């Protein structure tokens, strides 16, 4: 019996006339209503929104932290598998012999700018520095924070968060969408990636729900990226101009003020809307090329004036360490310690503490060390005999909880961020990758950018670490806020006119990365709502740009000018799409196996409305 042709008869009904002409009314309205309700909630009841999002996020992490960790590990192995299998990796995303639309340079620069630009600027020094001070090895007591012994483990987890796992998340979505759109001539929209599993059922409410979840995840993922980016932008502008209204708490620990953040947000989103209206071939392409050039200049500044020798040594050892620990990093998940089990495991003298004290100890965060943990224990316990031994036993009991707290605050946050970003970046990658093979797509969108991220993090972050280890920084980089660490590092490397020029260039680079991320997100949201159309109306791009601005602004207000509300909303919004991505992997494997069988039988992948294979 011959294998039937695949189901490709996906139909996203769009309005034939009126304001929503060319758009799917259910997808557009559900997306707008859900985002409008979020904006109104955060605007009218900001305190309630902030606390509710925080509570729900904590509940979800307690339940789904392990799921996030394991499923991303599976995504990485899925990408390697489709590239390595000869018959799968050689398949072209398009017709046989079709040439790519963009040059390798433009393709890579657009992919890199949309996928990670702002993150690399914000976390170039903040990520390695933060993980140098706190990571699972440090929490286990096998290395001392902020010492030479903690560099290797700090870089291991830096590479984890910006390496093959991270980029594999984008490729799962991007490869699925590109394969169905260009090999099977299906709409470039999220629901197409599930047709091997759900078939004709996607031509209705189920398909609308899948697409809406993609739009919502995109909005929240882009929102967090823009939120971090404008915070660093304000830091940079303040470093250049000294305008005090941009900042708060200048006498203690300076941080961007709410007014400064909103001013930067309006400026960036205005530029993004203009770029989105001009389209991918013009605005996004030119800005992406500019991003890559300026990034290279910044990188070369650190090569010549930073700790390049230390960075390259660190790069080699960290890459080997990352690969050797790849499997444990992929699937080593932690869970919260149940309160009753925690209490039962404590030394007898500690179990007699009041419930409030026990609950406070149970909730110990992952940021301290043993000495600070001891100092924070109740005075009544510190006065007992053999306190040091009791404290050591309690520290051991709380390790699982500390590891869970660290993982949920760092790795799971990152996975949720990448996943929330994946409908946007994945669809964008699919849109610019027509004509490339699956193997080329994986190498170009997983391996190559990860290696560049590793170099970037070790050269910039390694310089910051070396300045602290050598005593030059004297704690100034460690003490700076996450978004100000880059500027604090530059100030110790160079001075005078060169420092001013590089700082201005960094501000420009942050702006262009922000604009690229936002305008690409606007284009992708419109593509999903139009049923996969690659050319959409300018008015709707403007409307979604304004709505995205309102989402970010109100969540910043709900977070008191901080990022907590944005981050909590994103992690919550990413969970449903994580499940969709897992189904995408299953669907893609099924599609590739069936297409191999069809090739052996001499059959093409002709459209059919009667099968779901």
Coordinates of C-alpha atoms in Angstrom, one line a residue, residues 65-73 75 157-167 169-170 322 329-331 407-408 410-422 570-571 574 578 581:
X65 CA 10.5 23.7 36.5
X66 CA 11.7 20.2 35.6
X67 CA 9.5 20.2 32.5
X68 CA 11.1 23.4 31.2
X69 CA 14.6 22.0 31.8
X70 CA 14.1 18.5 30.2
X71 CA 12.1 19.7 27.2
X72 CA 14.8 22.2 26.2
X73 CA 17.3 19.3 26.4
X75 CA 15.0 20.3 21.7
X157 CA 26.4 28.0 32.9
X158 CA 27.0 31.1 30.8
X159 CA 27.6 28.8 27.8
X160 CA 24.5 26.8 28.7
X161 CA 22.2 29.9 28.7
X162 CA 23.6 31.2 25.4
X163 CA 24.7 28.1 23.6
X164 CA 23.4 25.1 21.6
X165 CA 20.3 24.6 23.9
X166 CA 19.2 28.2 23.6
X167 CA 19.5 28.5 19.8
X169 CA 14.7 26.6 20.8
X170 CA 14.6 29.0 17.9
X322 CA 30.4 22.7 28.4
X329 CA 23.2 20.3 31.8
X330 CA 20.4 19.1 29.4
X331 CA 18.5 17.0 31.8
X407 CA 17.8 27.0 38.5
X408 CA 14.3 28.5 38.4
X410 CA 18.4 31.6 36.1
X411 CA 18.1 28.7 33.7
X412 CA 14.3 28.3 33.7
X413 CA 13.9 32.1 33.3
X414 CA 16.2 31.9 30.3
X415 CA 14.4 28.9 28.7
X416 CA 11.1 30.7 29.1
X417 CA 12.6 33.8 27.6
X418 CA 14.0 32.0 24.6
X419 CA 10.7 30.0 24.2
X420 CA 8.6 33.2 24.4
X421 CA 10.8 34.7 21.7
X422 CA 10.7 31.6 19.5
X570 CA 6.6 36.1 30.2
X571 CA 7.3 32.8 32.1
X574 CA 5.7 30.8 27.6
X578 CA 6.5 25.2 25.2
X581 CA 6.9 23.3 20.6

